[in-house]
Amino acid sequence: MRSMRSTRARRGAAIISALLVVALSAILVSGMLWRQQVQLRRIENQRLLAQGQWIARASLDWTRLVLRSEADTTAGITYLGGTWGVPLAKTRLSDFLGQIGEAHAEQGADTWISGSIEDAQARFNLRDLVATSAPGSLQVNLAQIEAFARLLQILGLNSQLAKNTALYLRSGLAYSATRFQAQPTAMNSGSQTPPLAAGGGSAGGGNYTDNPGLADAESNSGVAPLLMTSVDSLLDVPGFTPDVVARLRPFVTVLPTVTPVNMNTASAEVIASVVTGLSLSNAQALVAHRQNVFFRNVADVQLALQGAGVKEVSVDTTQIDVNTSYFLVHGRVLHERAEVDRTTLVWRDPLTHTTRVVRVRDEP
């Protein structure tokens, strides 16, 4: 009897051991399969994202073609009623490809595209706050500082921030232009102060202090201010808060070069800020009148300003124009699970009408 019990116990232990081995094997295999599935899913997501980015790039090429063809037919006039100003509603890619006779149009049934083009020169360009009077010389533009101060005042913000912005922008431009010209400092050198750039600001990048380089003098301490490339860069300027930047965002921009404001597309707030002696109410009336008849040249703008009540109209073509060279292209691509939301700054040559991509930013 004892031998039979011992045999049964050994058999039971063997069965339990076998079940444990099978369960452990199942757990290991399921874990491996799960990891493989996750890896496959990750690779598939990367593939979909890459395809979405290529579709966004193709859409941008089509947008650049629209900008070039529109410039060829409007004789150098950019206004809101142009072809470029018509937004593209959410559309299946297959429908779009079918209209142009693409043989494989059905492959885009799960892809949606939408977007719009915005006139970047309809906003106040912060780059205008600094002028280049001579090669290597950067000076703040007092007329543009006053215009920016008026814009801040119209929006109910502190107008003193205009000068801070101009000085910080000048320091960033000076550092960016000369940072590769600075001589390397020896490790055992006692002097750590880099040479100063022309027009103010530091040329060296080794010293960082609490002083943002806003002192309006050539002897301010060595700093390395960041180059202003977007409206969010205003957060680096003392006095600006996220609420102030959010209030300014629809009315200002930062472009690579000095540009005039397009009077055919600018808002009433921007027009009232760049035109001395023009009130906000008169600027709003000017915008309302512009909806019926756009400005064909600067002379039309001058006549409209005189009709709006501006007594002494002196139009500066470096500040006011009716044509645009910089555009913001907003595009969104939904490709199955992948989503690409992208904003691209495009430059259009005013003479040849060729376009060039300046910078690309993917929205979060």
mmCIF file of C-alpha atoms in Angstrom, residues 42-356:
data_model
loop_
_atom_site.group_PDB
_atom_site.id
_atom_site.type_symbol
_atom_site.label_atom_id
_atom_site.label_comp_id
_atom_site.label_asym_id
_atom_site.label_seq_id
_atom_site.Cartn_x
_atom_site.Cartn_y
_atom_site.Cartn_z
ATOM 1 C CA ARG A 42 5.633 50.372 -33.924
ATOM 2 C CA ILE A 43 7.174 49.711 -37.319
ATOM 3 C CA GLU A 44 3.768 50.117 -38.943
ATOM 4 C CA ASN A 45 3.225 53.443 -37.155
ATOM 5 C CA GLN A 46 6.619 54.654 -38.340
ATOM 6 C CA ARG A 47 5.738 53.630 -41.881
ATOM 7 C CA LEU A 48 2.391 55.437 -41.732
ATOM 8 C CA LEU A 49 4.040 58.540 -40.292
ATOM 9 C CA ALA A 50 6.694 58.534 -43.005
ATOM 10 C CA GLN A 51 4.000 58.178 -45.660
ATOM 11 C CA GLY A 52 2.029 61.020 -44.070
ATOM 12 C CA GLN A 53 5.100 63.239 -44.129
ATOM 13 C CA TRP A 54 5.680 62.512 -47.811
ATOM 14 C CA ILE A 55 2.029 63.320 -48.540
ATOM 15 C CA ALA A 56 2.455 66.600 -46.610
ATOM 16 C CA ARG A 57 5.549 67.356 -48.657
ATOM 17 C CA ALA A 58 3.669 66.691 -51.895
ATOM 18 C CA SER A 59 0.843 68.959 -50.704
ATOM 19 C CA LEU A 60 3.389 71.692 -50.002
ATOM 20 C CA ASP A 61 4.771 71.372 -53.537
ATOM 21 C CA TRP A 62 1.252 71.768 -54.881
ATOM 22 C CA THR A 63 0.766 74.854 -52.672
ATOM 23 C CA ARG A 64 3.977 76.396 -53.974
ATOM 24 C CA LEU A 65 2.683 75.853 -57.512
ATOM 25 C CA VAL A 66 -0.514 77.703 -56.549
ATOM 26 C CA LEU A 67 1.503 80.627 -55.170
ATOM 27 C CA ARG A 68 3.622 80.849 -58.298
ATOM 28 C CA SER A 69 0.698 80.634 -60.730
ATOM 29 C CA GLU A 70 -1.273 83.180 -58.693
ATOM 30 C CA ALA A 71 1.614 85.660 -58.858
ATOM 31 C CA ASP A 72 1.873 85.181 -62.617
ATOM 32 C CA THR A 73 -1.752 86.268 -63.096
ATOM 33 C CA THR A 74 -2.115 89.122 -60.586
ATOM 34 C CA ALA A 75 0.769 91.354 -61.713
ATOM 35 C CA GLY A 76 2.454 91.494 -58.322
ATOM 36 C CA ILE A 77 -0.643 92.192 -56.217
ATOM 37 C CA THR A 78 -1.505 90.029 -53.229
ATOM 38 C CA TYR A 79 -5.026 90.406 -51.892
ATOM 39 C CA LEU A 80 -7.443 88.272 -49.895
ATOM 40 C CA GLY A 81 -9.564 87.429 -52.938
ATOM 41 C CA GLY A 82 -6.707 85.624 -54.673
ATOM 42 C CA THR A 83 -6.536 81.908 -55.348
ATOM 43 C CA TRP A 84 -4.058 81.431 -52.545
ATOM 44 C CA GLY A 85 -6.628 82.695 -50.007
ATOM 45 C CA VAL A 86 -9.086 79.839 -50.619
ATOM 46 C CA PRO A 87 -8.621 77.210 -47.873
ATOM 47 C CA LEU A 88 -8.756 73.500 -48.641
ATOM 48 C CA ALA A 89 -11.449 71.771 -46.600
ATOM 49 C CA LYS A 90 -10.946 68.256 -45.289
ATOM 50 C CA THR A 91 -10.836 66.154 -48.448
ATOM 51 C CA ARG A 92 -10.040 62.544 -49.241
ATOM 52 C CA LEU A 93 -6.797 62.174 -51.094
ATOM 53 C CA SER A 94 -8.488 59.684 -53.427
ATOM 54 C CA ASP A 95 -11.031 62.336 -54.466
ATOM 55 C CA PHE A 96 -8.263 64.819 -55.182
ATOM 56 C CA LEU A 97 -6.217 62.284 -57.167
ATOM 57 C CA GLY A 98 -9.301 61.197 -59.065
ATOM 58 C CA GLN A 99 -9.875 64.738 -60.284
ATOM 59 C CA ILE A 100 -6.428 64.856 -61.858
ATOM 60 C CA GLY A 101 -6.788 61.386 -63.404
ATOM 61 C CA GLU A 102 -4.391 59.463 -61.176
ATOM 62 C CA ALA A 103 -4.570 55.733 -61.987
ATOM 63 C CA HIS A 104 -4.087 54.606 -58.373
ATOM 64 C CA ALA A 105 -6.426 57.149 -56.823
ATOM 65 C CA GLU A 106 -8.253 54.502 -54.786
ATOM 66 C CA GLN A 107 -5.142 53.976 -52.658
ATOM 67 C CA GLY A 108 -5.757 57.324 -50.962
ATOM 68 C CA ALA A 109 -9.196 56.442 -49.606
ATOM 69 C CA ASP A 110 -7.936 56.362 -46.010
ATOM 70 C CA THR A 111 -5.999 59.620 -46.307
ATOM 71 C CA TRP A 112 -7.440 63.077 -45.641
ATOM 72 C CA ILE A 113 -5.770 66.414 -46.368
ATOM 73 C CA SER A 114 -6.700 69.974 -45.418
ATOM 74 C CA GLY A 115 -4.911 73.293 -45.163
ATOM 75 C CA SER A 116 -4.749 76.991 -45.837
ATOM 76 C CA ILE A 117 -2.309 79.719 -46.843
ATOM 77 C CA GLU A 118 -1.768 82.787 -44.680
ATOM 78 C CA ASP A 119 -0.093 86.022 -45.685
ATOM 79 C CA ALA A 120 2.815 86.364 -43.272
ATOM 80 C CA GLN A 121 3.222 90.043 -44.163
ATOM 81 C CA ALA A 122 -0.283 90.771 -42.954
ATOM 82 C CA ARG A 123 1.260 90.872 -39.487
ATOM 83 C CA PHE A 124 3.784 93.230 -37.936
ATOM 84 C CA ASN A 125 7.251 91.827 -38.587
ATOM 85 C CA LEU A 126 9.387 92.110 -35.452
ATOM 86 C CA ARG A 127 12.497 91.870 -37.625
ATOM 87 C CA ASP A 128 11.692 95.420 -38.796
ATOM 88 C CA LEU A 129 12.650 96.709 -35.347
ATOM 89 C CA VAL A 130 16.344 96.426 -36.291
ATOM 90 C CA ALA A 131 17.770 98.078 -39.397
ATOM 91 C CA THR A 132 21.067 97.423 -41.156
ATOM 92 C CA SER A 133 22.327 100.864 -42.104
ATOM 93 C CA ALA A 134 25.668 99.463 -43.274
ATOM 94 C CA PRO A 135 27.226 96.010 -43.589
ATOM 95 C CA GLY A 136 27.950 94.750 -40.094
ATOM 96 C CA SER A 137 26.070 97.598 -38.400
ATOM 97 C CA LEU A 138 22.808 96.905 -36.599
ATOM 98 C CA GLN A 139 20.708 99.798 -35.354
ATOM 99 C CA VAL A 140 17.284 99.889 -33.783
ATOM 100 C CA ASN A 141 14.633 101.414 -36.024
ATOM 101 C CA LEU A 142 12.934 104.157 -34.014
ATOM 102 C CA ALA A 143 10.011 104.483 -36.439
ATOM 103 C CA GLN A 144 9.266 100.768 -36.204
ATOM 104 C CA ILE A 145 9.654 100.818 -32.424
ATOM 105 C CA GLU A 146 7.010 103.550 -32.284
ATOM 106 C CA ALA A 147 4.757 101.498 -34.577
ATOM 107 C CA PHE A 148 5.150 98.405 -32.398
ATOM 108 C CA ALA A 149 4.489 100.512 -29.308
ATOM 109 C CA ARG A 150 1.244 101.721 -30.895
ATOM 110 C CA LEU A 151 0.250 98.135 -31.600
ATOM 111 C CA LEU A 152 0.925 97.181 -27.989
ATOM 112 C CA GLN A 153 -1.123 100.148 -26.818
ATOM 113 C CA ILE A 154 -4.010 99.253 -29.140
ATOM 114 C CA LEU A 155 -4.033 95.730 -27.705
ATOM 115 C CA GLY A 156 -4.007 97.065 -24.153
ATOM 116 C CA LEU A 157 -0.425 96.014 -23.413
ATOM 117 C CA ASN A 158 2.598 97.839 -22.060
ATOM 118 C CA SER A 159 4.086 99.934 -24.884
ATOM 119 C CA GLN A 160 7.488 99.974 -23.135
ATOM 120 C CA LEU A 161 7.957 96.376 -24.254
ATOM 121 C CA ALA A 162 8.657 97.624 -27.783
ATOM 122 C CA LYS A 163 12.116 98.932 -26.919
ATOM 123 C CA ASN A 164 12.977 95.799 -24.930
ATOM 124 C CA THR A 165 12.055 93.692 -27.944
ATOM 125 C CA ALA A 166 14.159 95.787 -30.331
ATOM 126 C CA LEU A 167 17.242 95.686 -28.118
ATOM 127 C CA TYR A 168 16.975 91.961 -27.504
ATOM 128 C CA LEU A 169 16.465 91.316 -31.211
ATOM 129 C CA ARG A 170 19.502 93.433 -32.057
ATOM 130 C CA SER A 171 21.637 91.528 -29.555
ATOM 131 C CA GLY A 172 20.495 88.190 -30.978
ATOM 132 C CA LEU A 173 21.221 89.258 -34.548
ATOM 133 C CA ALA A 174 24.645 90.605 -33.622
ATOM 134 C CA TYR A 175 25.610 87.434 -31.805
ATOM 135 C CA SER A 176 24.319 85.211 -34.616
ATOM 136 C CA ALA A 177 26.239 87.173 -37.254
ATOM 137 C CA THR A 178 29.590 87.197 -35.452
ATOM 138 C CA ARG A 179 29.676 84.080 -33.289
ATOM 139 C CA PHE A 180 31.871 82.220 -35.801
ATOM 140 C CA GLN A 181 34.292 85.147 -35.994
ATOM 141 C CA ALA A 182 35.167 85.134 -32.285
ATOM 142 C CA GLN A 183 38.717 84.044 -31.554
ATOM 143 C CA PRO A 184 39.004 80.993 -29.271
ATOM 144 C CA THR A 185 40.063 81.808 -25.736
ATOM 145 C CA ALA A 186 42.894 79.836 -24.214
ATOM 146 C CA MET A 187 41.997 77.584 -21.297
ATOM 147 C CA ASN A 188 44.543 79.271 -19.035
ATOM 148 C CA SER A 189 43.578 82.785 -20.059
ATOM 149 C CA GLY A 190 42.460 85.027 -17.255
ATOM 150 C CA SER A 191 40.064 87.019 -19.454
ATOM 151 C CA GLN A 192 36.736 85.350 -20.174
ATOM 152 C CA THR A 193 34.976 88.331 -21.786
ATOM 153 C CA PRO A 194 34.379 87.825 -25.540
ATOM 154 C CA PRO A 195 34.572 90.695 -28.009
ATOM 155 C CA LEU A 196 31.413 92.720 -28.516
ATOM 156 C CA ALA A 197 29.584 92.731 -31.829
ATOM 157 C CA ALA A 198 28.947 95.856 -33.815
ATOM 158 C CA GLY A 199 25.701 97.525 -32.921
ATOM 159 C CA GLY A 200 25.513 96.082 -29.428
ATOM 160 C CA GLY A 201 25.218 92.582 -28.070
ATOM 161 C CA SER A 202 27.862 89.978 -27.431
ATOM 162 C CA ALA A 203 29.819 88.088 -30.040
ATOM 163 C CA GLY A 204 30.963 85.317 -27.745
ATOM 164 C CA GLY A 205 28.975 82.394 -26.401
ATOM 165 C CA GLY A 206 30.993 81.430 -23.349
ATOM 166 C CA ASN A 207 29.423 83.697 -20.741
ATOM 167 C CA TYR A 208 25.817 83.584 -19.602
ATOM 168 C CA THR A 209 24.555 86.040 -17.044
ATOM 169 C CA ASP A 210 21.249 87.303 -15.724
ATOM 170 C CA ASN A 211 21.705 90.430 -17.853
ATOM 171 C CA PRO A 212 19.828 89.735 -21.105
ATOM 172 C CA GLY A 213 21.946 92.206 -23.052
ATOM 173 C CA LEU A 214 19.316 94.941 -23.165
ATOM 174 C CA ALA A 215 21.592 97.780 -22.071
ATOM 175 C CA ASP A 216 21.575 100.308 -24.886
ATOM 176 C CA ALA A 217 25.338 100.655 -24.957
ATOM 177 C CA GLU A 218 28.362 99.047 -26.524
ATOM 178 C CA SER A 219 29.852 98.058 -23.171
ATOM 179 C CA ASN A 220 27.148 95.713 -21.929
ATOM 180 C CA SER A 221 28.356 92.478 -20.400
ATOM 181 C CA GLY A 222 29.019 89.383 -22.456
ATOM 182 C CA VAL A 223 25.879 87.349 -23.090
ATOM 183 C CA ALA A 224 24.665 84.968 -25.757
ATOM 184 C CA PRO A 225 21.082 86.013 -26.584
ATOM 185 C CA LEU A 226 19.015 83.590 -28.608
ATOM 186 C CA LEU A 227 18.147 84.515 -32.164
ATOM 187 C CA MET A 228 14.460 85.354 -32.389
ATOM 188 C CA THR A 229 12.815 83.000 -34.881
ATOM 189 C CA SER A 230 9.176 82.863 -33.757
ATOM 190 C CA VAL A 231 6.632 84.721 -31.676
ATOM 191 C CA ASP A 232 7.318 82.320 -28.814
ATOM 192 C CA SER A 233 10.831 83.790 -28.655
ATOM 193 C CA LEU A 234 9.286 86.858 -27.016
ATOM 194 C CA LEU A 235 9.137 84.843 -23.799
ATOM 195 C CA ASP A 236 12.920 85.341 -23.569
ATOM 196 C CA VAL A 237 12.462 89.123 -23.514
ATOM 197 C CA PRO A 238 11.986 90.625 -20.035
ATOM 198 C CA GLY A 239 8.412 91.808 -19.484
ATOM 199 C CA PHE A 240 6.675 89.294 -21.725
ATOM 200 C CA THR A 241 4.436 86.619 -20.221
ATOM 201 C CA PRO A 242 2.555 83.740 -21.877
ATOM 202 C CA ASP A 243 -0.659 85.789 -21.703
ATOM 203 C CA VAL A 244 0.992 88.764 -23.426
ATOM 204 C CA VAL A 245 2.455 86.537 -26.155
ATOM 205 C CA ALA A 246 -0.925 84.875 -26.695
ATOM 206 C CA ARG A 247 -2.523 88.304 -27.088
ATOM 207 C CA LEU A 248 0.126 89.364 -29.608
ATOM 208 C CA ARG A 249 0.287 86.138 -31.610
ATOM 209 C CA PRO A 250 -2.416 86.974 -34.221
ATOM 210 C CA PHE A 251 -0.805 90.344 -34.993
ATOM 211 C CA VAL A 252 2.978 89.827 -35.055
ATOM 212 C CA THR A 253 5.453 87.510 -36.710
ATOM 213 C CA VAL A 254 9.211 87.055 -37.085
ATOM 214 C CA LEU A 255 10.502 86.798 -40.645
ATOM 215 C CA PRO A 256 14.110 86.337 -41.783
ATOM 216 C CA THR A 257 14.318 89.758 -43.456
ATOM 217 C CA VAL A 258 12.848 93.231 -43.154
ATOM 218 C CA THR A 259 9.460 93.348 -44.907
ATOM 219 C CA PRO A 260 6.657 95.865 -45.436
ATOM 220 C CA VAL A 261 3.095 95.286 -44.276
ATOM 221 C CA ASN A 262 0.665 94.281 -46.994
ATOM 222 C CA MET A 263 -2.222 96.745 -46.799
ATOM 223 C CA ASN A 264 -4.457 94.377 -48.763
ATOM 224 C CA THR A 265 -4.335 91.678 -46.094
ATOM 225 C CA ALA A 266 -3.348 93.319 -42.793
ATOM 226 C CA SER A 267 -5.805 93.642 -39.929
ATOM 227 C CA ALA A 268 -7.106 96.989 -38.710
ATOM 228 C CA GLU A 269 -4.891 96.800 -35.597
ATOM 229 C CA VAL A 270 -1.724 96.347 -37.651
ATOM 230 C CA ILE A 271 -2.684 99.084 -40.125
ATOM 231 C CA ALA A 272 -3.408 101.536 -37.316
ATOM 232 C CA SER A 273 0.001 100.803 -35.812
ATOM 233 C CA VAL A 274 2.100 101.257 -38.966
ATOM 234 C CA VAL A 275 0.277 104.356 -40.247
ATOM 235 C CA THR A 276 0.977 107.402 -38.072
ATOM 236 C CA GLY A 277 -2.128 109.423 -37.298
ATOM 237 C CA LEU A 278 -4.624 106.701 -38.212
ATOM 238 C CA SER A 279 -7.056 105.697 -35.457
ATOM 239 C CA LEU A 280 -8.293 102.151 -34.961
ATOM 240 C CA SER A 281 -11.850 103.081 -35.986
ATOM 241 C CA ASN A 282 -10.641 104.663 -39.229
ATOM 242 C CA ALA A 283 -8.466 101.617 -39.876
ATOM 243 C CA GLN A 284 -11.496 99.376 -39.414
ATOM 244 C CA ALA A 285 -13.399 101.519 -41.948
ATOM 245 C CA LEU A 286 -10.447 101.177 -44.317
ATOM 246 C CA VAL A 287 -10.530 97.391 -43.978
ATOM 247 C CA ALA A 288 -14.283 97.360 -44.623
ATOM 248 C CA HIS A 289 -13.758 99.448 -47.779
ATOM 249 C CA ARG A 290 -10.958 97.100 -48.848
ATOM 250 C CA GLN A 291 -13.358 94.171 -48.995
ATOM 251 C CA ASN A 292 -15.020 95.735 -52.034
ATOM 252 C CA VAL A 293 -11.986 97.161 -53.844
ATOM 253 C CA PHE A 294 -8.449 96.000 -53.111
ATOM 254 C CA PHE A 295 -5.410 98.238 -53.481
ATOM 255 C CA ARG A 296 -3.555 97.855 -56.771
ATOM 256 C CA ASN A 297 -0.581 100.024 -55.865
ATOM 257 C CA VAL A 298 0.774 102.274 -53.140
ATOM 258 C CA ALA A 299 -0.954 105.290 -54.716
ATOM 259 C CA ASP A 300 -4.333 103.642 -54.060
ATOM 260 C CA VAL A 301 -3.301 103.165 -50.452
ATOM 261 C CA GLN A 302 -2.347 106.822 -50.173
ATOM 262 C CA LEU A 303 -5.718 107.956 -51.527
ATOM 263 C CA ALA A 304 -7.561 105.594 -49.181
ATOM 264 C CA LEU A 305 -5.612 106.909 -46.189
ATOM 265 C CA GLN A 306 -6.464 110.462 -47.137
ATOM 266 C CA GLY A 307 -10.118 109.461 -47.328
ATOM 267 C CA ALA A 308 -9.801 107.811 -43.921
ATOM 268 C CA GLY A 309 -8.815 111.099 -42.315
ATOM 269 C CA VAL A 310 -5.015 110.993 -42.309
ATOM 270 C CA LYS A 311 -3.995 114.608 -42.965
ATOM 271 C CA GLU A 312 -0.351 114.168 -43.867
ATOM 272 C CA VAL A 313 0.109 110.946 -45.796
ATOM 273 C CA SER A 314 3.717 109.968 -46.406
ATOM 274 C CA VAL A 315 3.800 106.389 -47.640
ATOM 275 C CA ASP A 316 7.100 104.597 -47.124
ATOM 276 C CA THR A 317 7.340 101.606 -49.461
ATOM 277 C CA THR A 318 9.684 99.880 -47.017
ATOM 278 C CA GLN A 319 6.845 99.835 -44.480
ATOM 279 C CA ILE A 320 3.727 99.574 -46.653
ATOM 280 C CA ASP A 321 3.125 97.608 -49.853
ATOM 281 C CA VAL A 322 0.419 95.691 -51.741
ATOM 282 C CA ASN A 323 2.469 92.584 -52.503
ATOM 283 C CA THR A 324 3.749 89.721 -50.351
ATOM 284 C CA SER A 325 6.864 87.580 -50.463
ATOM 285 C CA TYR A 326 6.387 85.453 -47.324
ATOM 286 C CA PHE A 327 3.501 83.039 -46.790
ATOM 287 C CA LEU A 328 2.614 80.634 -43.996
ATOM 288 C CA VAL A 329 1.294 77.321 -45.303
ATOM 289 C CA HIS A 330 -0.790 75.400 -42.751
ATOM 290 C CA GLY A 331 -1.356 71.767 -43.703
ATOM 291 C CA ARG A 332 -2.816 68.705 -41.995
ATOM 292 C CA VAL A 333 -2.613 65.122 -43.216
ATOM 293 C CA LEU A 334 -4.565 62.250 -41.631
ATOM 294 C CA HIS A 335 -3.168 58.982 -42.979
ATOM 295 C CA GLU A 336 -4.940 56.117 -41.206
ATOM 296 C CA ARG A 337 -3.586 56.380 -37.630
ATOM 297 C CA ALA A 338 -0.841 58.900 -38.464
ATOM 298 C CA GLU A 339 -1.427 62.646 -38.223
ATOM 299 C CA VAL A 340 0.935 65.308 -39.585
ATOM 300 C CA ASP A 341 0.129 68.909 -38.653
ATOM 301 C CA ARG A 342 2.713 71.208 -40.209
ATOM 302 C CA THR A 343 3.304 74.932 -40.722
ATOM 303 C CA THR A 344 5.773 75.996 -43.408
ATOM 304 C CA LEU A 345 7.180 79.439 -44.148
ATOM 305 C CA VAL A 346 7.499 79.889 -47.915
ATOM 306 C CA TRP A 347 9.284 82.739 -49.672
ATOM 307 C CA ARG A 348 8.185 83.860 -53.159
ATOM 308 C CA ASP A 349 10.531 85.838 -55.336
ATOM 309 C CA PRO A 350 8.776 89.095 -56.344
ATOM 310 C CA LEU A 351 10.431 89.071 -59.790
ATOM 311 C CA THR A 352 10.621 85.466 -60.969
ATOM 312 C CA HIS A 353 7.779 84.216 -58.690
ATOM 313 C CA THR A 354 9.784 81.122 -57.833
ATOM 314 C CA THR A 355 9.278 79.822 -54.299
ATOM 315 C CA ARG A 356 11.591 78.479 -51.632
#
